[in-house]
mmCIF file of C-alpha atoms in Angstrom:
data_model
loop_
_atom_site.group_PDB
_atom_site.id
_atom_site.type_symbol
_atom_site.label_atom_id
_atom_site.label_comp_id
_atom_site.label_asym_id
_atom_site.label_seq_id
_atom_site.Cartn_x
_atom_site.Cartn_y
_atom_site.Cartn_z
ATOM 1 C CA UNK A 83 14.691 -3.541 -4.166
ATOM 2 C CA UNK A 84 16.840 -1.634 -6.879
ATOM 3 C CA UNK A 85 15.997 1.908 -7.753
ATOM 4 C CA UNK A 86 15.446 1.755 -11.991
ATOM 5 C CA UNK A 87 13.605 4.872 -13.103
ATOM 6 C CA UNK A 88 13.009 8.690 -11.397
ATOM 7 C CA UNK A 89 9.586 10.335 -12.534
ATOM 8 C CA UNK A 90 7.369 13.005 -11.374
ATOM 9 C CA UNK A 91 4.078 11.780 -9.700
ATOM 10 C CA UNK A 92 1.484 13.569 -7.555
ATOM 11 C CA UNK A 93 1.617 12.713 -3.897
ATOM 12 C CA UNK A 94 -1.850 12.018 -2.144
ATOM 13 C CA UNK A 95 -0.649 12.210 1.849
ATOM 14 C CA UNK A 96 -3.190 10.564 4.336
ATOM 15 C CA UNK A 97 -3.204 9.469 7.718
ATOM 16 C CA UNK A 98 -2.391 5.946 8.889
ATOM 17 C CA UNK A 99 -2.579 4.569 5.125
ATOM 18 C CA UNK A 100 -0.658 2.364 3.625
ATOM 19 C CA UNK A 101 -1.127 1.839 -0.309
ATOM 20 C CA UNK A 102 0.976 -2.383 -1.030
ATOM 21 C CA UNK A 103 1.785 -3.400 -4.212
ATOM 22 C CA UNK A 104 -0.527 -6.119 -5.859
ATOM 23 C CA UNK A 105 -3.730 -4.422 -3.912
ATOM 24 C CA UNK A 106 -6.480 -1.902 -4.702
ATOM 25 C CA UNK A 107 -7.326 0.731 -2.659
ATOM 26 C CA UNK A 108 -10.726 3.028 -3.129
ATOM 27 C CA UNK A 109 -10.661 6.700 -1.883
ATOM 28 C CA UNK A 110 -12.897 9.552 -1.761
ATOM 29 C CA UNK A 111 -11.814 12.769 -3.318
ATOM 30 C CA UNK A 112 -13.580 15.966 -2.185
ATOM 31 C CA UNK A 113 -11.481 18.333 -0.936
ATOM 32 C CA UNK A 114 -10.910 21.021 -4.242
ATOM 33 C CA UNK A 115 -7.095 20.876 -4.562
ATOM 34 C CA UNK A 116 -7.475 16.920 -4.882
ATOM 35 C CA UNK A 117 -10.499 17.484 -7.798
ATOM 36 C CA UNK A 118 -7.289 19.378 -9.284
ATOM 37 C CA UNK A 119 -4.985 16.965 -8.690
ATOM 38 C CA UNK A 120 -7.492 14.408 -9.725
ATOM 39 C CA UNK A 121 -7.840 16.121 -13.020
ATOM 40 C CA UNK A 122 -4.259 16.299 -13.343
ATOM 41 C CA UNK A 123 -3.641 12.284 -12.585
ATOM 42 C CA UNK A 124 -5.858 11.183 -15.694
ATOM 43 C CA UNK A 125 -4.199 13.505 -17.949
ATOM 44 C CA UNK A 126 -0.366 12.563 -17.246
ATOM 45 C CA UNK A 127 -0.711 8.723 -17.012
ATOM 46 C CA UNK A 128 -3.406 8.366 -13.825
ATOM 47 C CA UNK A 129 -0.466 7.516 -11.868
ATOM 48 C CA UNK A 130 -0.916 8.724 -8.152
ATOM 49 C CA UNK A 131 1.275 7.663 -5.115
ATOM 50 C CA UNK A 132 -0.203 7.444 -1.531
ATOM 51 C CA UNK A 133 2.213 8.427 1.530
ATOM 52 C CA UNK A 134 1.000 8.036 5.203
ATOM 53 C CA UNK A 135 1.191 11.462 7.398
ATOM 54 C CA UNK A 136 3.726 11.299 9.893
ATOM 55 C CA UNK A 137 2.099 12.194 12.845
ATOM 56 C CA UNK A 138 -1.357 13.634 14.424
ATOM 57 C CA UNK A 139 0.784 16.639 15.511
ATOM 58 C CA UNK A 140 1.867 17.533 12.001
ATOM 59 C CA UNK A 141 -1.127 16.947 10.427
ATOM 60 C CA UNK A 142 -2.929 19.655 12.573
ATOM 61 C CA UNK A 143 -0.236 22.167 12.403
ATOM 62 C CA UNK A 144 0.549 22.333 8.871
ATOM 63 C CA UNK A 145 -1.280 23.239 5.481
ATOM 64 C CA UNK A 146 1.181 20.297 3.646
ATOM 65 C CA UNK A 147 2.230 18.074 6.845
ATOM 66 C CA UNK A 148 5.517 15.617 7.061
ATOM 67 C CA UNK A 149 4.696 12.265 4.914
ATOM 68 C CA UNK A 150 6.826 8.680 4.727
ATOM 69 C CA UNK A 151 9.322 9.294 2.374
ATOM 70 C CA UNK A 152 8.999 5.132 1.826
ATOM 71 C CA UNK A 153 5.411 4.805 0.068
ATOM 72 C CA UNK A 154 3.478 3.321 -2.283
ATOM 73 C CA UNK A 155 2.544 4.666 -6.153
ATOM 74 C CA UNK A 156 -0.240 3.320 -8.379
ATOM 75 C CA UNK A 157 -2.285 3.957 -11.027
ATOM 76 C CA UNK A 158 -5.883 5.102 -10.979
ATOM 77 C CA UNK A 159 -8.088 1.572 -13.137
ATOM 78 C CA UNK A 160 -11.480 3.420 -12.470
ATOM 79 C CA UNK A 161 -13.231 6.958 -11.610
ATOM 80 C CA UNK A 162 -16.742 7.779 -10.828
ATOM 81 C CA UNK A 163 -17.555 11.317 -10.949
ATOM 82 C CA UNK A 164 -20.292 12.672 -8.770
ATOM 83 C CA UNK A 165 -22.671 15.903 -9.469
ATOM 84 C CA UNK A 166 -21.344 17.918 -7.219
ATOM 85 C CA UNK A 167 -17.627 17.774 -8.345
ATOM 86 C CA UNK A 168 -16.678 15.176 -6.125
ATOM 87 C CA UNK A 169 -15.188 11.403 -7.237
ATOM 88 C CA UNK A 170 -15.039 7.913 -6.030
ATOM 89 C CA UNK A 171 -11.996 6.339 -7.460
ATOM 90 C CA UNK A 172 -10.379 3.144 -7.284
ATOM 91 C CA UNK A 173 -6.396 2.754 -7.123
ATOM 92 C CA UNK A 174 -4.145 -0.229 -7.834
ATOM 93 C CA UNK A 175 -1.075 -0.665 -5.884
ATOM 94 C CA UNK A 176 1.828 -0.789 -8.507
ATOM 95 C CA UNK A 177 4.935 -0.714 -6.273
ATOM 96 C CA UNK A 178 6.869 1.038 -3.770
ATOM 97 C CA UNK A 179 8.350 4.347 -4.203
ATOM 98 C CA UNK A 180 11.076 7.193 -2.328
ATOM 99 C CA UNK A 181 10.965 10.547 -2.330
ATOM 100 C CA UNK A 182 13.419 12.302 -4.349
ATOM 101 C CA UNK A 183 12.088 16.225 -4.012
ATOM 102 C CA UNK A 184 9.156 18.167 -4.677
ATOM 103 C CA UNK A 185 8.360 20.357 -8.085
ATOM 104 C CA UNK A 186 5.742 21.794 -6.168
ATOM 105 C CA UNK A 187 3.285 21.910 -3.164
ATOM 106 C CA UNK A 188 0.586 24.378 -4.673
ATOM 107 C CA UNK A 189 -1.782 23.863 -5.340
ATOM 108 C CA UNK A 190 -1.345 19.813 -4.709
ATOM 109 C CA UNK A 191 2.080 17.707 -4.086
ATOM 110 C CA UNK A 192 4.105 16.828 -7.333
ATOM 111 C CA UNK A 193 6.767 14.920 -6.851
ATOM 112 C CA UNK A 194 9.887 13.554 -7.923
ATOM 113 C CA UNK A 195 10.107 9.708 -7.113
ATOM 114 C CA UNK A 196 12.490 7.064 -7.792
ATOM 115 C CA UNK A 197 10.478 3.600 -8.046
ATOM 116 C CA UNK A 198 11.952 0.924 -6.394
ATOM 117 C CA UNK A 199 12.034 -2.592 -8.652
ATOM 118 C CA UNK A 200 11.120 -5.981 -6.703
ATOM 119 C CA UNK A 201 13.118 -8.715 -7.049
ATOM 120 C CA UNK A 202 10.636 -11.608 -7.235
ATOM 121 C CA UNK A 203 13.266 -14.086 -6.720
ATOM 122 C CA UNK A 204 12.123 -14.916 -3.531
ATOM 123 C CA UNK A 205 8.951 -16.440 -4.632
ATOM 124 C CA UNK A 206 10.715 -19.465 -5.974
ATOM 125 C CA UNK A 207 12.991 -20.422 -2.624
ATOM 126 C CA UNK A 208 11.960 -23.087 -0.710
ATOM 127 C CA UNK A 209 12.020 -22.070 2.561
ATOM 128 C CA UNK A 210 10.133 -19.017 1.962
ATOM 129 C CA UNK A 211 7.093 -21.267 0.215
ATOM 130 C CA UNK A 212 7.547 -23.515 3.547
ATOM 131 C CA UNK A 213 6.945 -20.269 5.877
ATOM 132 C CA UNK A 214 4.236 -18.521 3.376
ATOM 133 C CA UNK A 215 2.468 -22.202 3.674
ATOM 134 C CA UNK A 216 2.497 -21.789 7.664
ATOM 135 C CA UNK A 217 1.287 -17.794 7.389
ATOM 136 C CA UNK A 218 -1.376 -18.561 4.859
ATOM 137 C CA UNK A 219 -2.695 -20.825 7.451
ATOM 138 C CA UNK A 220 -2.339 -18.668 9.800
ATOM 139 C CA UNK A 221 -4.284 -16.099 8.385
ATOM 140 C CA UNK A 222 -7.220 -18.174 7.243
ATOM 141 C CA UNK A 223 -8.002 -18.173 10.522
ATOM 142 C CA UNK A 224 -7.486 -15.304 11.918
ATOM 143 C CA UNK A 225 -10.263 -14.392 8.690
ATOM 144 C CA UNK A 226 -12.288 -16.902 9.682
ATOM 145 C CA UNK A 227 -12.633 -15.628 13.294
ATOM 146 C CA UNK A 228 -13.392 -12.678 12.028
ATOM 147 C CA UNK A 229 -16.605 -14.169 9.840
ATOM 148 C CA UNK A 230 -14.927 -14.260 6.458
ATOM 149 C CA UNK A 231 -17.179 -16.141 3.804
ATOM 150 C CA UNK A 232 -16.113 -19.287 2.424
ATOM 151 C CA UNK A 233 -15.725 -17.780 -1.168
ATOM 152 C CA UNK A 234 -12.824 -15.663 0.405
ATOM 153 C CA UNK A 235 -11.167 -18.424 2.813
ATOM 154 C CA UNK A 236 -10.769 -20.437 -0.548
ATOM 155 C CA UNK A 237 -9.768 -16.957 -2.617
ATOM 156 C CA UNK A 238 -6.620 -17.064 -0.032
ATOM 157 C CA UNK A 239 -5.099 -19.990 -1.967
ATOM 158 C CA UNK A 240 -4.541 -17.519 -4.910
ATOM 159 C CA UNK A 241 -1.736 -16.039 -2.974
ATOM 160 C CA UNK A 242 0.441 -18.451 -3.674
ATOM 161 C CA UNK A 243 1.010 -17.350 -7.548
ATOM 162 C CA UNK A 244 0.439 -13.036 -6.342
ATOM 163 C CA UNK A 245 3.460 -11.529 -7.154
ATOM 164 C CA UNK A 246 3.012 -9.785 -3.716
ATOM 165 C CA UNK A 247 1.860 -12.122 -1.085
ATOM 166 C CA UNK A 248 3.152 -10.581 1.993
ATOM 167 C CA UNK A 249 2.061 -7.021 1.449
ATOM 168 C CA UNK A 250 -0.944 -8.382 0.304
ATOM 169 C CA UNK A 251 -2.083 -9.936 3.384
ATOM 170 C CA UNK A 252 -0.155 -7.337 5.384
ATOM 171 C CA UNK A 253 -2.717 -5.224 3.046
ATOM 172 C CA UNK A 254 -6.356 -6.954 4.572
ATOM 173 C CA UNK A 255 -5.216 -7.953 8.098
ATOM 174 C CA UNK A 256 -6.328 -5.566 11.315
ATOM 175 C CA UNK A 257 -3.308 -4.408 12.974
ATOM 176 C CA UNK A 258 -1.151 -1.273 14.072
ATOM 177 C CA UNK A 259 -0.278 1.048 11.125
ATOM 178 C CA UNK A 260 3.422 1.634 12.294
ATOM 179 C CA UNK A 261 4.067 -2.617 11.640
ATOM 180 C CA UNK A 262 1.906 -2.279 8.112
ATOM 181 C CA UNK A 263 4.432 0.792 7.278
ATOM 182 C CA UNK A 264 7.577 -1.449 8.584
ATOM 183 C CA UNK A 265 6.597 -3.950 6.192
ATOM 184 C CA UNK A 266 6.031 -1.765 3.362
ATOM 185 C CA UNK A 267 9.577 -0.457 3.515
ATOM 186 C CA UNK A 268 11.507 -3.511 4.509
ATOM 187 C CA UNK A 269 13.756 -4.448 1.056
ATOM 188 C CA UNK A 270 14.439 -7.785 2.318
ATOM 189 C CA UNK A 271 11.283 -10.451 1.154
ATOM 190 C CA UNK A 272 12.388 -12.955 4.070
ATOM 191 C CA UNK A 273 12.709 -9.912 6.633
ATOM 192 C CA UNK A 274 9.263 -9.044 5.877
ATOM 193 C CA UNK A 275 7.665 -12.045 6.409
ATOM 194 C CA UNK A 276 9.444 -12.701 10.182
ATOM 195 C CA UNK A 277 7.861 -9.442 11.004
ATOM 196 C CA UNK A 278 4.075 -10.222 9.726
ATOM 197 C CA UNK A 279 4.735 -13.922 10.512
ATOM 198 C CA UNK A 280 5.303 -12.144 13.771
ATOM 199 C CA UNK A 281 2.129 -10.382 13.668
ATOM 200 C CA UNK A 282 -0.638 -13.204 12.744
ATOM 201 C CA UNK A 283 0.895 -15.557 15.425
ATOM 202 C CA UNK A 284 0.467 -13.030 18.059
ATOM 203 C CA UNK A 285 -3.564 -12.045 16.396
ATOM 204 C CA UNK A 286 -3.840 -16.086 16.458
ATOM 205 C CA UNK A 287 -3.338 -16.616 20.415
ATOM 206 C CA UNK A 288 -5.681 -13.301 20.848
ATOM 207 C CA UNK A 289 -8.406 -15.704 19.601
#
């Protein structure tokens, strides 16, 4: 990926999640510094970006703990207030994005980002369509071990015109946080799918 374009964006940090282009994510916002920072997302372009914690360690220790400095950014497509202050919202994975520096940490994470542009290249070479073809498969079943519905076995097939297959499945598959995170970050397409290829082949003999 190619950096293009440095803005300022808040920073949402949570633990062991990973927001992947091409996906949606829904969140809970409660806590009174994120009802500010909520606030301050739908009046500056409802962009938000989502960056895992580091560690439990750091997020015990410290009032604004370590994050990825690899993470995701999006933009918030729907909020539902509640009485008491509190909002459900729903966030859709736009791309990936680095830390640059902060503008502040009070009384909520601003940032300054530079997004990082795919190259969707990939989607057109052979040899990855032969190995998505194999992980699609792959992952059909590990969904339909798992009691996935028809409507969402055949849904799969869609993947193969998302502009972000692999995170996408790396996105809805059960496994450890660290690999989703290696995936997220990886710049090279092919790269990424050996490692979740990796993954769904090793979920497939657990069945």
């Amino acid at each position: 990926m190619l950096p293009v374009s440095t803005t300022t964006v808040p920073i949402f940090p949570l633990p062991e999640i990973v927001l992947f282009p091409g996906t949606y994510l829904p969140l809970h916002i409660f806590e009174p510094r994120y009802r500010l920072m909520l606030d301050y997302c739908m009046e500056s372009g409802e962009e938000l970006a989502v960056a895992p914690i580091l560690s439990a360690k750091s997020r015990t220790n410290s009032k604004h703990p370590e994050i990825e400095t690899v993470f995701g950014w999006g933009k918030i497509i729907r909020r539902d207030p509640l009485p008491d202050g509190r909002s459900n919202i729903l966030l859709e994975g736009k791309g990936i994005a680095k830390l640059i520096d902060y503008e502040t940490m009070e009384p909520f994470r601003v940032a300054r980002i530079q997004k990082l542009e795919p190259d969707f290249e990939y989607l057109r070479d052979a040899d990855f369509k032969k190995d998505f073809e194999r992980l699609l498969f792959l992952t059909k079943r590990i969904l339909l071990s798992e009691g996935a519905g028809e409507d969402l076995i055949l849904r799969m097939n869609e993947l193969v015109t998302h502009p972000f297959p692999i995170d996408f499945i790396a996105s809805i598959l059960n496994f450890e946080f660290s690999k989703k995170q290696e995936i997220l970050v990886d710049p090279n397409p092919m790269e990424k799918m050996k490692i979740l290829m990796n993954i769904v082949e090793e979920l497939n003999l657990k069945e």
